[in-house]
Amino acid sequence: AQANIGVVGLAAMGSNLARNLAHHGNTVAVYNRHYDRTETLMNEHGDEGKFVPAHTVEEFVASLSKPRTAIIMVKAGAPTDAVIEELANAMEPGDIIVDGGNAYFPDTIRREKEIRARGLHFVGCGVSGGEEGALNGPSMMPGGTEESWKTLGPILESIAALAEGEPCVTHIGTDGAGHFVKMVHNGIEYADMQLIAESYDLMRRGLGMSAGEIGNVFAKWNEGELNSYLIEITSEVLRQQDAKTGKPLVDVIVDHAGMKGTGTWTVQTALSLAVPVTGISEAVFARGLSSQAEQREEAAKQELAGPEQRIELAQSEREAFIEDIRQALYASKIVAYAQGFDEINAGAKEYGWNIDQAAVARIWRGGCIIRAKFLNRVSDAFESGEANISLLFARYFKDAIASAQSAWRRVVARAAENGIPVPAFSSSLSYYDGLRSDRLPAALIQGQRDLFGAHTYQRVDEPGVFHTLWAAEGRPEIKQD
Ligand code: 6PG
């Protein structure tokens, strides 16, 4: 036994993580079902640190010092289950199996229970930052027992991204908590990307700007409060020229957005927890609509009625409108994060996790796809307790939305008038307006429910549950106990 950590699954993410571990002084056992991948890693990067290549799971396990700690980086679902089973069979009580894939958190809860019953630790660990992050410093969200964190913590801290000197990893909570938080991270990632896409669309189709010009706008926005990885790469994508046609690359990419399922899980989970995550949901649905090829082709053929998708503005007003879009993006982003954190809060209550939201915001400041300057403010808001009920009530964000809201409304109104879809901008605004309404039309819905189904309602002036005998005119309402 000579390695203090092992990695199973040496595709791009796995081999980069193994290299990152080796770069930081760990001795890393590496194993892949087909040895050629292990060989490639050893040939190309074997001199970067200490690796112990293994041909079989048994050899791999034997090369680990106790408590044996192995990180699995294979496809979510059945392949993960297969590797867990093989490892668990070869390991001993006290050993630690870490799943670093994008697992669905109920699977992680189930696996943790099964593995714990066998005396081993199972840690579902969200890993964000893509291939580059895995190599140079990801943000990591491990769940599992406190005890496993004692062994795993220092190893993960050695390879995590740093944000203001702090490693972007923390023990999120027991069993599936880490994968739950990673799932919400991805939901927020979808919302961020959709909001950026809507901003782009308003400038491209709305204002008729070129991809390159818009790339420059994003580069400028990246210098201010919107500073983030996704804004930064947006300017890079928009400035990219296609080698074949010389056109902006974005113009030759088919406009059907793909997805692997984590955004959908975030929304499904939010629905079952009854948490409105309108920004994230609209982002998932917008990807869905973009990929409905048959319906979109038919709509084009039928020339569905609508205004010309162009916003006519005098030259002097264009700059101001671009600034309005920036503010709408910022306000909507705040709402999307508030909703995402609401989901984390609701999940923590439902599954009995003690999740430190400030710590979650802190580890998202570096390494992950949604890393952004504004996460400093988010972590401060949770730290101070101002965001206990919602991020929207923390002074900084309350003020930020207060100053952005007129711009936000102008953008949504213009977009609607000119037929440019802004589902995430507009649903976030509606959520905000819904939240701040002292009376909502939900009272009417309660009346309807009581009329057609005797579902009862509560009164504003008296405690209890009431039902009205609707058909009998003039008959008083009756109270139900
Ligand atoms: C990350 C990302 C990553 C995710 C991709 C693709 O945090 O590094 O979230 O985990 O797999 O972003 O996701 P979609 O294919 O669903 O867009």
Short mmCIF file of C-alpha atoms and ligand atoms in Angstrom, two decimals:
data_model
loop_
_atom_site.label_atom_id
_atom_site.label_comp_id
_atom_site.label_asym_id
_atom_site.label_seq_id
_atom_site.Cartn_x
_atom_site.Cartn_y
_atom_site.Cartn_z
CA ALA A 1 0.00 0.00 0.00
CA GLN A 2 1.56 3.24 -1.13
CA ALA A 3 -1.10 5.54 -2.54
CA ASN A 4 -3.10 7.83 -0.25
CA ILE A 5 -5.87 8.34 -2.81
CA GLY A 6 -7.14 6.56 -5.90
CA VAL A 7 -9.11 7.53 -9.00
CA VAL A 8 -11.30 5.08 -10.93
CA GLY A 9 -12.36 6.11 -14.43
CA LEU A 10 -9.73 7.90 -16.48
CA ALA A 11 -11.73 9.74 -19.11
CA ALA A 12 -11.07 13.49 -19.34
CA MET A 13 -12.45 14.44 -15.90
CA GLY A 14 -10.93 11.46 -14.07
CA SER A 15 -7.45 11.74 -15.52
CA ASN A 16 -7.36 15.50 -14.95
CA LEU A 17 -8.43 15.03 -11.34
CA ALA A 18 -5.77 12.34 -10.88
CA ARG A 19 -3.13 14.70 -12.30
CA ASN A 20 -4.32 17.54 -10.07
CA LEU A 21 -4.02 15.22 -7.04
CA ALA A 22 -0.51 14.18 -8.09
CA HIS A 23 0.51 17.81 -8.65
CA HIS A 24 -0.33 18.49 -5.00
CA GLY A 25 1.85 15.84 -3.45
CA ASN A 26 -0.63 12.99 -3.30
CA THR A 27 0.35 9.50 -4.39
CA VAL A 28 -2.47 8.54 -6.71
CA ALA A 29 -3.58 5.02 -7.58
CA VAL A 30 -5.24 5.02 -10.99
CA TYR A 31 -7.52 2.44 -12.55
CA ASN A 32 -9.64 2.28 -15.67
CA ARG A 33 -11.72 -0.63 -16.94
CA HIS A 34 -9.71 -0.64 -20.17
CA TYR A 35 -6.02 -0.37 -19.41
CA ASP A 36 -5.20 1.68 -22.54
CA ARG A 37 -6.54 4.82 -20.84
CA THR A 38 -4.33 4.16 -17.80
CA GLU A 39 -1.41 3.65 -20.13
CA THR A 40 -2.09 6.90 -21.97
CA LEU A 41 -2.22 8.78 -18.68
CA MET A 42 1.07 7.20 -17.56
CA ASN A 43 2.78 7.83 -20.91
CA GLU A 44 1.66 11.42 -21.27
CA HIS A 45 1.64 12.61 -17.66
CA GLY A 46 3.30 9.93 -15.55
CA ASP A 47 6.23 12.24 -14.80
CA GLU A 48 4.03 14.97 -13.30
CA GLY A 49 3.83 13.29 -9.89
CA LYS A 50 3.46 9.97 -8.13
CA PHE A 51 1.01 7.56 -9.78
CA VAL A 52 0.41 3.89 -9.06
CA PRO A 53 -1.24 2.35 -12.13
CA ALA A 54 -3.40 -0.75 -11.58
CA HIS A 55 -4.67 -3.39 -14.01
CA THR A 56 -7.46 -4.69 -11.81
CA VAL A 57 -9.75 -3.35 -9.10
CA GLU A 58 -8.09 -5.73 -6.62
CA GLU A 59 -4.62 -4.43 -7.49
CA PHE A 60 -5.95 -0.86 -7.27
CA VAL A 61 -7.46 -1.42 -3.81
CA ALA A 62 -4.32 -3.20 -2.58
CA SER A 63 -2.19 -0.21 -3.57
CA LEU A 64 -4.15 2.18 -1.29
CA SER A 65 -3.15 2.94 2.30
CA LYS A 66 -5.85 2.77 5.00
CA PRO A 67 -8.41 4.14 5.27
CA ARG A 68 -8.50 3.47 1.54
CA THR A 69 -10.02 6.39 -0.35
CA ALA A 70 -11.13 6.06 -3.97
CA ILE A 71 -12.79 8.67 -6.16
CA ILE A 72 -15.01 7.32 -8.92
CA MET A 73 -15.24 9.44 -12.08
CA VAL A 74 -17.44 7.36 -14.37
CA LYS A 75 -20.82 7.92 -16.07
CA ALA A 76 -23.77 8.49 -13.72
CA GLY A 77 -26.27 5.67 -13.37
CA ALA A 78 -25.55 1.98 -13.98
CA PRO A 79 -21.78 2.35 -14.65
CA THR A 80 -21.40 4.10 -11.27
CA ASP A 81 -23.34 1.34 -9.48
CA ALA A 82 -21.15 -1.31 -11.12
CA VAL A 83 -17.89 0.34 -10.01
CA ILE A 84 -19.19 0.95 -6.48
CA GLU A 85 -20.06 -2.73 -6.17
CA GLU A 86 -16.63 -3.85 -7.36
CA LEU A 87 -14.84 -1.46 -5.01
CA ALA A 88 -17.03 -2.30 -2.02
CA ASN A 89 -16.34 -6.01 -2.56
CA ALA A 90 -12.59 -5.42 -2.50
CA MET A 91 -12.52 -2.84 0.33
CA GLU A 92 -12.78 -3.15 4.11
CA PRO A 93 -14.84 -1.39 6.80
CA GLY A 94 -13.73 2.20 7.30
CA ASP A 95 -12.70 2.65 3.67
CA ILE A 96 -14.18 5.52 1.66
CA ILE A 97 -15.79 5.44 -1.78
CA VAL A 98 -16.30 8.87 -3.35
CA ASP A 99 -18.59 9.38 -6.36
CA GLY A 100 -17.39 12.51 -8.16
CA GLY A 101 -19.88 12.26 -11.03
CA ASN A 102 -23.10 14.21 -11.55
CA ALA A 103 -25.26 11.66 -9.72
CA TYR A 104 -28.94 12.24 -9.02
CA PHE A 105 -29.05 12.86 -5.25
CA PRO A 106 -31.74 10.21 -4.45
CA ASP A 107 -29.31 7.66 -5.96
CA THR A 108 -26.60 9.01 -3.68
CA ILE A 109 -28.88 8.71 -0.63
CA ARG A 110 -29.63 5.09 -1.58
CA ARG A 111 -25.99 4.20 -2.25
CA GLU A 112 -24.79 5.81 0.96
CA LYS A 113 -27.27 3.76 2.96
CA GLU A 114 -26.27 0.52 1.27
CA ILE A 115 -22.54 1.15 1.58
CA ARG A 116 -22.82 2.33 5.19
CA ALA A 117 -24.64 -0.92 6.03
CA ARG A 118 -21.49 -2.69 4.85
CA GLY A 119 -19.30 -0.65 7.19
CA LEU A 120 -17.78 1.56 4.49
CA HIS A 121 -18.23 5.27 3.84
CA PHE A 122 -19.85 6.56 0.69
CA VAL A 123 -19.42 10.20 -0.28
CA GLY A 124 -21.41 11.74 -3.12
CA CYS A 125 -19.27 14.68 -4.18
CA GLY A 126 -20.33 17.32 -6.69
CA VAL A 127 -17.38 18.44 -8.80
CA SER A 128 -17.72 21.57 -10.89
CA GLY A 129 -15.47 23.36 -13.32
CA GLY A 130 -15.34 21.00 -16.27
CA GLU A 131 -12.13 19.41 -17.48
CA GLU A 132 -10.06 22.50 -16.94
CA GLY A 133 -11.32 22.84 -13.37
CA ALA A 134 -10.61 19.19 -12.61
CA LEU A 135 -7.00 19.79 -13.61
CA ASN A 136 -6.33 23.22 -12.14
CA GLY A 137 -8.77 23.45 -9.26
CA PRO A 138 -12.46 22.57 -9.19
CA SER A 139 -15.13 23.61 -6.73
CA MET A 140 -16.26 20.52 -4.81
CA MET A 141 -19.40 19.72 -2.87
CA PRO A 142 -18.96 16.53 -0.84
CA GLY A 143 -21.69 14.91 1.25
CA GLY A 144 -21.30 11.81 3.45
CA THR A 145 -20.32 11.34 7.07
CA GLU A 146 -18.30 13.74 9.23
CA GLU A 147 -15.86 10.91 9.75
CA SER A 148 -15.16 10.47 6.05
CA TRP A 149 -14.63 14.22 5.76
CA LYS A 150 -11.76 13.98 8.26
CA THR A 151 -9.79 11.84 5.81
CA LEU A 152 -11.12 13.31 2.60
CA GLY A 153 -11.17 16.99 3.58
CA PRO A 154 -7.41 17.66 3.49
CA ILE A 155 -7.05 15.77 0.20
CA LEU A 156 -9.85 17.73 -1.49
CA GLU A 157 -8.60 20.99 0.01
CA SER A 158 -5.21 20.31 -1.57
CA ILE A 159 -6.67 20.26 -5.10
CA ALA A 160 -9.58 22.71 -4.90
CA ALA A 161 -9.67 26.10 -6.58
CA LEU A 162 -8.79 28.96 -4.27
CA ALA A 163 -11.03 31.99 -3.77
CA GLU A 164 -9.29 34.73 -1.82
CA GLY A 165 -6.92 32.10 -0.49
CA GLU A 166 -9.69 29.73 0.72
CA PRO A 167 -10.13 26.32 -0.89
CA CYS A 168 -13.45 25.98 -2.72
CA VAL A 169 -14.61 22.86 -0.91
CA THR A 170 -16.60 22.29 2.25
CA HIS A 171 -18.44 19.37 3.82
CA ILE A 172 -21.98 20.15 2.67
CA GLY A 173 -23.92 17.68 4.82
CA THR A 174 -24.66 13.98 5.20
CA ASP A 175 -25.48 11.40 2.47
CA GLY A 176 -26.86 13.12 -0.68
CA ALA A 177 -26.39 16.75 0.45
CA GLY A 178 -23.36 17.32 -1.78
CA HIS A 179 -24.99 16.04 -4.93
CA PHE A 180 -28.15 17.96 -4.08
CA VAL A 181 -26.20 21.22 -3.87
CA LYS A 182 -24.32 20.38 -7.09
CA MET A 183 -27.68 19.78 -8.78
CA VAL A 184 -28.92 23.23 -7.72
CA HIS A 185 -25.58 24.70 -8.86
CA ASN A 186 -26.33 23.31 -12.31
CA GLY A 187 -29.88 24.67 -12.22
CA ILE A 188 -28.47 28.11 -11.46
CA GLU A 189 -25.93 27.56 -14.25
CA TYR A 190 -28.84 27.02 -16.65
CA ALA A 191 -30.55 30.21 -15.42
CA ASP A 192 -27.34 32.26 -15.74
CA MET A 193 -26.81 30.98 -19.28
CA GLN A 194 -30.41 31.66 -20.30
CA LEU A 195 -30.28 35.21 -18.92
CA ILE A 196 -27.09 35.84 -20.89
CA ALA A 197 -28.70 34.35 -24.00
CA GLU A 198 -31.73 36.62 -23.64
CA SER A 199 -29.46 39.66 -23.27
CA TYR A 200 -27.62 38.60 -26.40
CA ASP A 201 -30.87 38.09 -28.32
CA LEU A 202 -32.15 41.55 -27.37
CA MET A 203 -28.96 43.08 -28.74
CA ARG A 204 -28.66 40.81 -31.75
CA ARG A 205 -32.18 40.59 -33.13
CA GLY A 206 -33.58 43.51 -31.16
CA LEU A 207 -30.92 46.11 -31.82
CA GLY A 208 -29.37 44.47 -34.88
CA MET A 209 -25.84 44.47 -33.40
CA SER A 210 -23.14 42.13 -34.70
CA ALA A 211 -21.91 39.15 -32.67
CA GLY A 212 -18.52 40.83 -32.24
CA GLU A 213 -20.05 44.08 -30.99
CA ILE A 214 -22.08 42.15 -28.45
CA GLY A 215 -18.95 40.24 -27.43
CA ASN A 216 -17.40 43.60 -26.64
CA VAL A 217 -20.42 44.61 -24.55
CA PHE A 218 -20.10 41.40 -22.49
CA ALA A 219 -16.37 41.99 -22.05
CA LYS A 220 -17.20 45.43 -20.65
CA TRP A 221 -19.93 44.06 -18.39
CA ASN A 222 -17.39 41.57 -17.08
CA GLU A 223 -15.48 44.46 -15.53
CA GLY A 224 -18.37 45.38 -13.24
CA GLU A 225 -20.80 43.72 -10.83
CA LEU A 226 -21.64 41.02 -13.43
CA ASN A 227 -18.02 39.82 -13.40
CA SER A 228 -18.18 36.04 -13.79
CA TYR A 229 -16.81 33.12 -15.70
CA LEU A 230 -19.96 32.72 -17.82
CA ILE A 231 -19.97 36.40 -18.88
CA GLU A 232 -16.27 36.13 -19.69
CA ILE A 233 -16.66 33.04 -21.90
CA THR A 234 -19.72 34.60 -23.57
CA SER A 235 -17.57 37.39 -24.97
CA GLU A 236 -15.08 34.79 -26.13
CA VAL A 237 -17.78 32.70 -27.86
CA LEU A 238 -19.26 35.77 -29.57
CA ARG A 239 -15.90 36.98 -30.84
CA GLN A 240 -15.03 33.60 -32.33
CA GLN A 241 -15.00 33.42 -36.13
CA ASP A 242 -15.82 30.23 -38.01
CA ALA A 243 -12.72 29.04 -39.86
CA LYS A 244 -14.78 27.55 -42.70
CA THR A 245 -17.13 30.42 -43.55
CA GLY A 246 -15.52 33.43 -41.90
CA LYS A 247 -18.86 34.15 -40.21
CA PRO A 248 -19.26 34.53 -36.45
CA LEU A 249 -19.15 30.97 -35.15
CA VAL A 250 -22.37 31.50 -33.20
CA ASP A 251 -24.18 31.97 -36.54
CA VAL A 252 -23.22 28.55 -37.86
CA ILE A 253 -24.07 26.64 -34.67
CA VAL A 254 -27.48 24.90 -34.77
CA ASP A 255 -29.76 26.67 -32.29
CA HIS A 256 -30.94 23.60 -30.38
CA ALA A 257 -29.62 23.68 -26.80
CA GLY A 258 -28.67 20.30 -25.38
CA MET A 259 -28.89 19.17 -21.79
CA LYS A 260 -27.85 16.15 -19.81
CA GLY A 261 -30.54 16.26 -17.16
CA THR A 262 -29.23 18.10 -14.10
CA GLY A 263 -31.34 21.20 -14.83
CA THR A 264 -34.41 19.02 -15.24
CA TRP A 265 -33.68 17.33 -11.88
CA THR A 266 -33.41 20.73 -10.22
CA VAL A 267 -36.87 21.66 -11.49
CA GLN A 268 -38.44 18.27 -10.73
CA THR A 269 -37.06 18.41 -7.20
CA ALA A 270 -38.23 22.00 -6.76
CA LEU A 271 -41.72 20.99 -7.87
CA SER A 272 -41.86 18.18 -5.36
CA LEU A 273 -40.59 20.51 -2.62
CA ALA A 274 -43.10 23.20 -3.76
CA VAL A 275 -40.34 25.81 -4.18
CA PRO A 276 -40.91 28.24 -7.06
CA VAL A 277 -37.70 28.27 -9.09
CA THR A 278 -39.14 30.19 -12.02
CA GLY A 279 -35.81 31.38 -13.44
CA ILE A 280 -34.31 27.90 -13.53
CA SER A 281 -37.53 26.33 -14.87
CA GLU A 282 -37.80 28.83 -17.71
CA ALA A 283 -34.16 28.16 -18.56
CA VAL A 284 -34.84 24.42 -18.82
CA PHE A 285 -38.03 24.99 -20.83
CA ALA A 286 -36.28 27.44 -23.16
CA ARG A 287 -33.69 24.75 -24.00
CA GLY A 288 -36.60 22.36 -24.56
CA LEU A 289 -38.38 24.78 -26.91
CA SER A 290 -35.20 25.44 -28.86
CA SER A 291 -34.90 21.71 -29.57
CA GLN A 292 -38.51 21.21 -30.72
CA ALA A 293 -37.43 21.15 -34.33
CA GLU A 294 -40.70 19.97 -35.85
CA GLN A 295 -42.85 22.58 -34.14
CA ARG A 296 -40.39 25.37 -34.88
CA GLU A 297 -40.25 24.41 -38.57
CA GLU A 298 -44.02 24.33 -38.76
CA ALA A 299 -44.25 27.71 -37.05
CA ALA A 300 -41.85 29.14 -39.61
CA LYS A 301 -43.91 27.69 -42.46
CA GLN A 302 -47.16 28.99 -41.06
CA GLU A 303 -45.68 32.41 -40.40
CA LEU A 304 -47.28 32.79 -36.98
CA ALA A 305 -48.39 36.36 -36.43
CA GLY A 306 -46.25 38.79 -34.47
CA PRO A 307 -44.33 42.04 -34.71
CA GLU A 308 -41.03 42.20 -36.53
CA GLN A 309 -38.49 41.07 -33.96
CA ARG A 310 -36.62 44.33 -33.93
CA ILE A 311 -36.51 47.16 -31.41
CA GLU A 312 -36.46 50.52 -33.16
CA LEU A 313 -34.54 53.06 -31.14
CA ALA A 314 -32.90 56.35 -31.99
CA GLN A 315 -29.12 56.11 -31.99
CA SER A 316 -29.02 58.25 -28.84
CA GLU A 317 -31.25 55.78 -26.95
CA ARG A 318 -29.41 52.62 -27.84
CA GLU A 319 -26.63 52.93 -25.27
CA ALA A 320 -29.19 53.55 -22.55
CA PHE A 321 -31.14 50.49 -23.60
CA ILE A 322 -28.02 48.31 -23.51
CA GLU A 323 -27.48 49.54 -19.95
CA ASP A 324 -31.11 48.63 -19.20
CA ILE A 325 -30.41 45.09 -20.43
CA ARG A 326 -27.40 44.87 -18.14
CA GLN A 327 -29.50 45.88 -15.18
CA ALA A 328 -32.30 43.47 -16.14
CA LEU A 329 -29.73 40.70 -16.32
CA TYR A 330 -28.36 41.56 -12.90
CA ALA A 331 -31.79 41.78 -11.24
CA SER A 332 -32.95 38.50 -12.82
CA LYS A 333 -29.71 36.84 -11.76
CA ILE A 334 -30.29 37.85 -8.15
CA VAL A 335 -33.79 36.32 -8.33
CA ALA A 336 -32.46 33.08 -9.84
CA TYR A 337 -29.89 32.74 -7.04
CA ALA A 338 -32.46 33.58 -4.38
CA GLN A 339 -34.67 30.82 -5.77
CA GLY A 340 -31.80 28.34 -6.00
CA PHE A 341 -30.87 28.96 -2.37
CA ASP A 342 -34.54 28.59 -1.42
CA GLU A 343 -34.40 25.14 -2.97
CA ILE A 344 -31.26 24.26 -1.01
CA ASN A 345 -32.99 25.42 2.15
CA ALA A 346 -36.12 23.38 1.41
CA GLY A 347 -34.04 20.31 0.51
CA ALA A 348 -32.07 20.64 3.75
CA LYS A 349 -35.31 20.70 5.75
CA GLU A 350 -36.82 17.79 3.84
CA TYR A 351 -33.76 15.54 4.02
CA GLY A 352 -32.44 16.60 7.43
CA TRP A 353 -29.23 18.26 6.25
CA ASN A 354 -27.55 21.05 8.11
CA ILE A 355 -26.38 23.13 5.15
CA ASP A 356 -24.43 26.34 5.70
CA GLN A 357 -25.63 28.51 2.83
CA ALA A 358 -22.86 31.08 3.36
CA ALA A 359 -20.29 28.30 2.98
CA VAL A 360 -22.00 27.09 -0.21
CA ALA A 361 -21.77 30.60 -1.68
CA ARG A 362 -18.12 30.80 -0.61
CA ILE A 363 -17.09 27.59 -2.37
CA TRP A 364 -18.88 28.73 -5.54
CA ARG A 365 -16.65 31.83 -5.76
CA GLY A 366 -13.92 29.89 -7.51
CA GLY A 367 -13.46 26.84 -9.71
CA CYS A 368 -17.08 26.20 -10.68
CA ILE A 369 -19.00 27.20 -13.79
CA ILE A 370 -21.11 29.80 -11.95
CA ARG A 371 -18.13 31.43 -10.23
CA ALA A 372 -18.79 35.13 -9.97
CA LYS A 373 -17.70 38.18 -8.07
CA PHE A 374 -21.20 38.67 -6.72
CA LEU A 375 -20.98 35.41 -4.74
CA ASN A 376 -18.89 37.36 -2.21
CA ARG A 377 -22.00 39.45 -1.58
CA VAL A 378 -24.17 36.34 -1.44
CA SER A 379 -21.97 34.71 1.19
CA ASP A 380 -21.91 37.95 3.22
CA ALA A 381 -25.71 38.11 3.06
CA PHE A 382 -26.08 34.58 4.46
CA GLU A 383 -23.27 35.09 6.96
CA SER A 384 -24.90 38.16 8.48
CA GLY A 385 -28.30 36.48 8.71
CA GLU A 386 -29.89 39.13 6.43
CA ALA A 387 -30.74 36.44 3.88
CA ASN A 388 -32.32 34.05 6.39
CA ILE A 389 -35.75 34.30 4.76
CA SER A 390 -34.62 35.11 1.23
CA LEU A 391 -31.56 36.55 -0.44
CA LEU A 392 -33.90 39.25 -1.76
CA PHE A 393 -34.19 40.76 1.73
CA ALA A 394 -30.47 41.22 2.28
CA ARG A 395 -29.81 44.95 2.15
CA TYR A 396 -27.27 44.80 -0.69
CA PHE A 397 -29.55 42.81 -3.01
CA LYS A 398 -32.70 44.65 -2.00
CA ASP A 399 -30.99 47.91 -2.95
CA ALA A 400 -29.54 46.44 -6.14
CA ILE A 401 -33.00 45.37 -7.34
CA ALA A 402 -34.53 48.66 -6.24
CA SER A 403 -32.15 50.54 -8.48
CA ALA A 404 -32.43 48.07 -11.37
CA GLN A 405 -36.15 47.52 -11.38
CA SER A 406 -37.26 50.33 -13.72
CA ALA A 407 -34.70 49.21 -16.31
CA TRP A 408 -35.83 45.61 -15.84
CA ARG A 409 -39.46 46.58 -16.51
CA ARG A 410 -38.54 48.61 -19.60
CA VAL A 411 -36.62 45.65 -21.02
CA VAL A 412 -39.41 43.13 -20.42
CA ALA A 413 -42.04 45.53 -21.82
CA ARG A 414 -40.04 46.30 -24.96
CA ALA A 415 -39.24 42.65 -25.49
CA ALA A 416 -42.94 41.77 -25.29
CA GLU A 417 -43.91 44.63 -27.62
CA ASN A 418 -41.34 43.59 -30.17
CA GLY A 419 -41.90 39.86 -29.96
CA ILE A 420 -38.51 38.87 -28.55
CA PRO A 421 -38.81 36.02 -26.06
CA VAL A 422 -37.37 36.75 -22.62
CA PRO A 423 -38.81 33.94 -20.49
CA ALA A 424 -36.22 34.14 -17.72
CA PHE A 425 -36.21 37.95 -17.51
CA SER A 426 -39.99 38.16 -17.43
CA SER A 427 -40.67 35.23 -15.11
CA SER A 428 -38.11 36.57 -12.64
CA LEU A 429 -39.77 39.96 -12.73
CA SER A 430 -43.19 38.39 -12.21
CA TYR A 431 -41.85 36.40 -9.30
CA TYR A 432 -40.49 39.57 -7.76
CA ASP A 433 -43.76 41.41 -8.26
CA GLY A 434 -45.68 38.42 -6.92
CA LEU A 435 -43.52 38.33 -3.82
CA ARG A 436 -44.02 42.00 -3.07
CA SER A 437 -47.81 41.96 -3.59
CA ASP A 438 -49.69 42.28 -0.33
CA ARG A 439 -52.77 40.66 -1.91
CA LEU A 440 -52.50 38.02 -4.62
CA PRO A 441 -55.32 36.68 -6.80
CA ALA A 442 -54.81 33.38 -5.02
CA ALA A 443 -57.89 34.37 -3.00
CA LEU A 444 -59.95 33.96 -6.16
CA ILE A 445 -58.37 30.56 -6.82
CA GLN A 446 -59.32 29.48 -3.31
CA GLY A 447 -62.90 30.61 -4.02
CA GLN A 448 -62.99 28.60 -7.24
CA ARG A 449 -61.59 25.53 -5.50
CA ASP A 450 -64.18 25.81 -2.78
CA LEU A 451 -67.00 26.19 -5.32
CA PHE A 452 -66.17 23.25 -7.54
CA GLY A 453 -64.67 20.89 -5.01
CA ALA A 454 -65.54 22.09 -1.51
CA HIS A 455 -61.81 22.40 -0.91
CA THR A 456 -62.41 25.06 1.79
CA TYR A 457 -60.57 28.30 2.46
CA GLN A 458 -59.36 30.43 5.34
CA ARG A 459 -60.64 33.92 6.16
CA VAL A 460 -58.60 37.05 6.73
CA ASP A 461 -60.64 38.06 9.79
CA GLU A 462 -61.18 34.82 11.70
CA PRO A 463 -59.20 31.64 12.30
CA GLY A 464 -60.53 28.30 11.07
CA VAL A 465 -61.45 26.54 7.87
CA PHE A 466 -64.51 27.63 5.90
CA HIS A 467 -66.75 26.35 3.15
CA THR A 468 -69.49 28.27 1.37
CA LEU A 469 -72.73 26.67 0.17
CA TRP A 470 -72.32 28.35 -3.21
CA ALA A 471 -75.53 27.22 -4.91
CA ALA A 472 -77.77 28.36 -2.11
CA GLU A 473 -77.91 32.09 -2.63
CA GLY A 474 -77.84 34.12 0.52
CA ARG A 475 -77.02 31.11 2.67
CA PRO A 476 -74.25 31.87 5.15
CA GLU A 477 -70.87 30.25 4.95
CA ILE A 478 -70.29 27.37 7.32
CA LYS A 479 -67.26 26.80 9.43
CA GLN A 480 -65.61 23.39 9.34
CA ASP A 481 -63.73 21.92 12.26
C1 6PG B 1 -19.98 21.85 -14.01
C2 6PG B 1 -21.06 21.63 -15.05
C3 6PG B 1 -21.10 20.23 -15.55
C4 6PG B 1 -22.23 19.96 -16.54
C5 6PG B 1 -22.13 20.71 -17.81
C6 6PG B 1 -23.11 20.29 -18.87
O1 6PG B 1 -20.36 22.28 -12.94
O2 6PG B 1 -18.80 21.64 -14.29
O3 6PG B 1 -22.29 21.90 -14.45
O4 6PG B 1 -21.27 19.42 -14.43
O5 6PG B 1 -22.19 18.61 -16.85
O6 6PG B 1 -22.25 22.05 -17.57
O7 6PG B 1 -24.43 20.35 -18.48
P1 6PG B 1 -25.60 20.26 -19.58
O8 6PG B 1 -25.16 19.29 -20.63
O9 6PG B 1 -26.81 19.74 -18.85
O10 6PG B 1 -25.76 21.62 -20.11
#
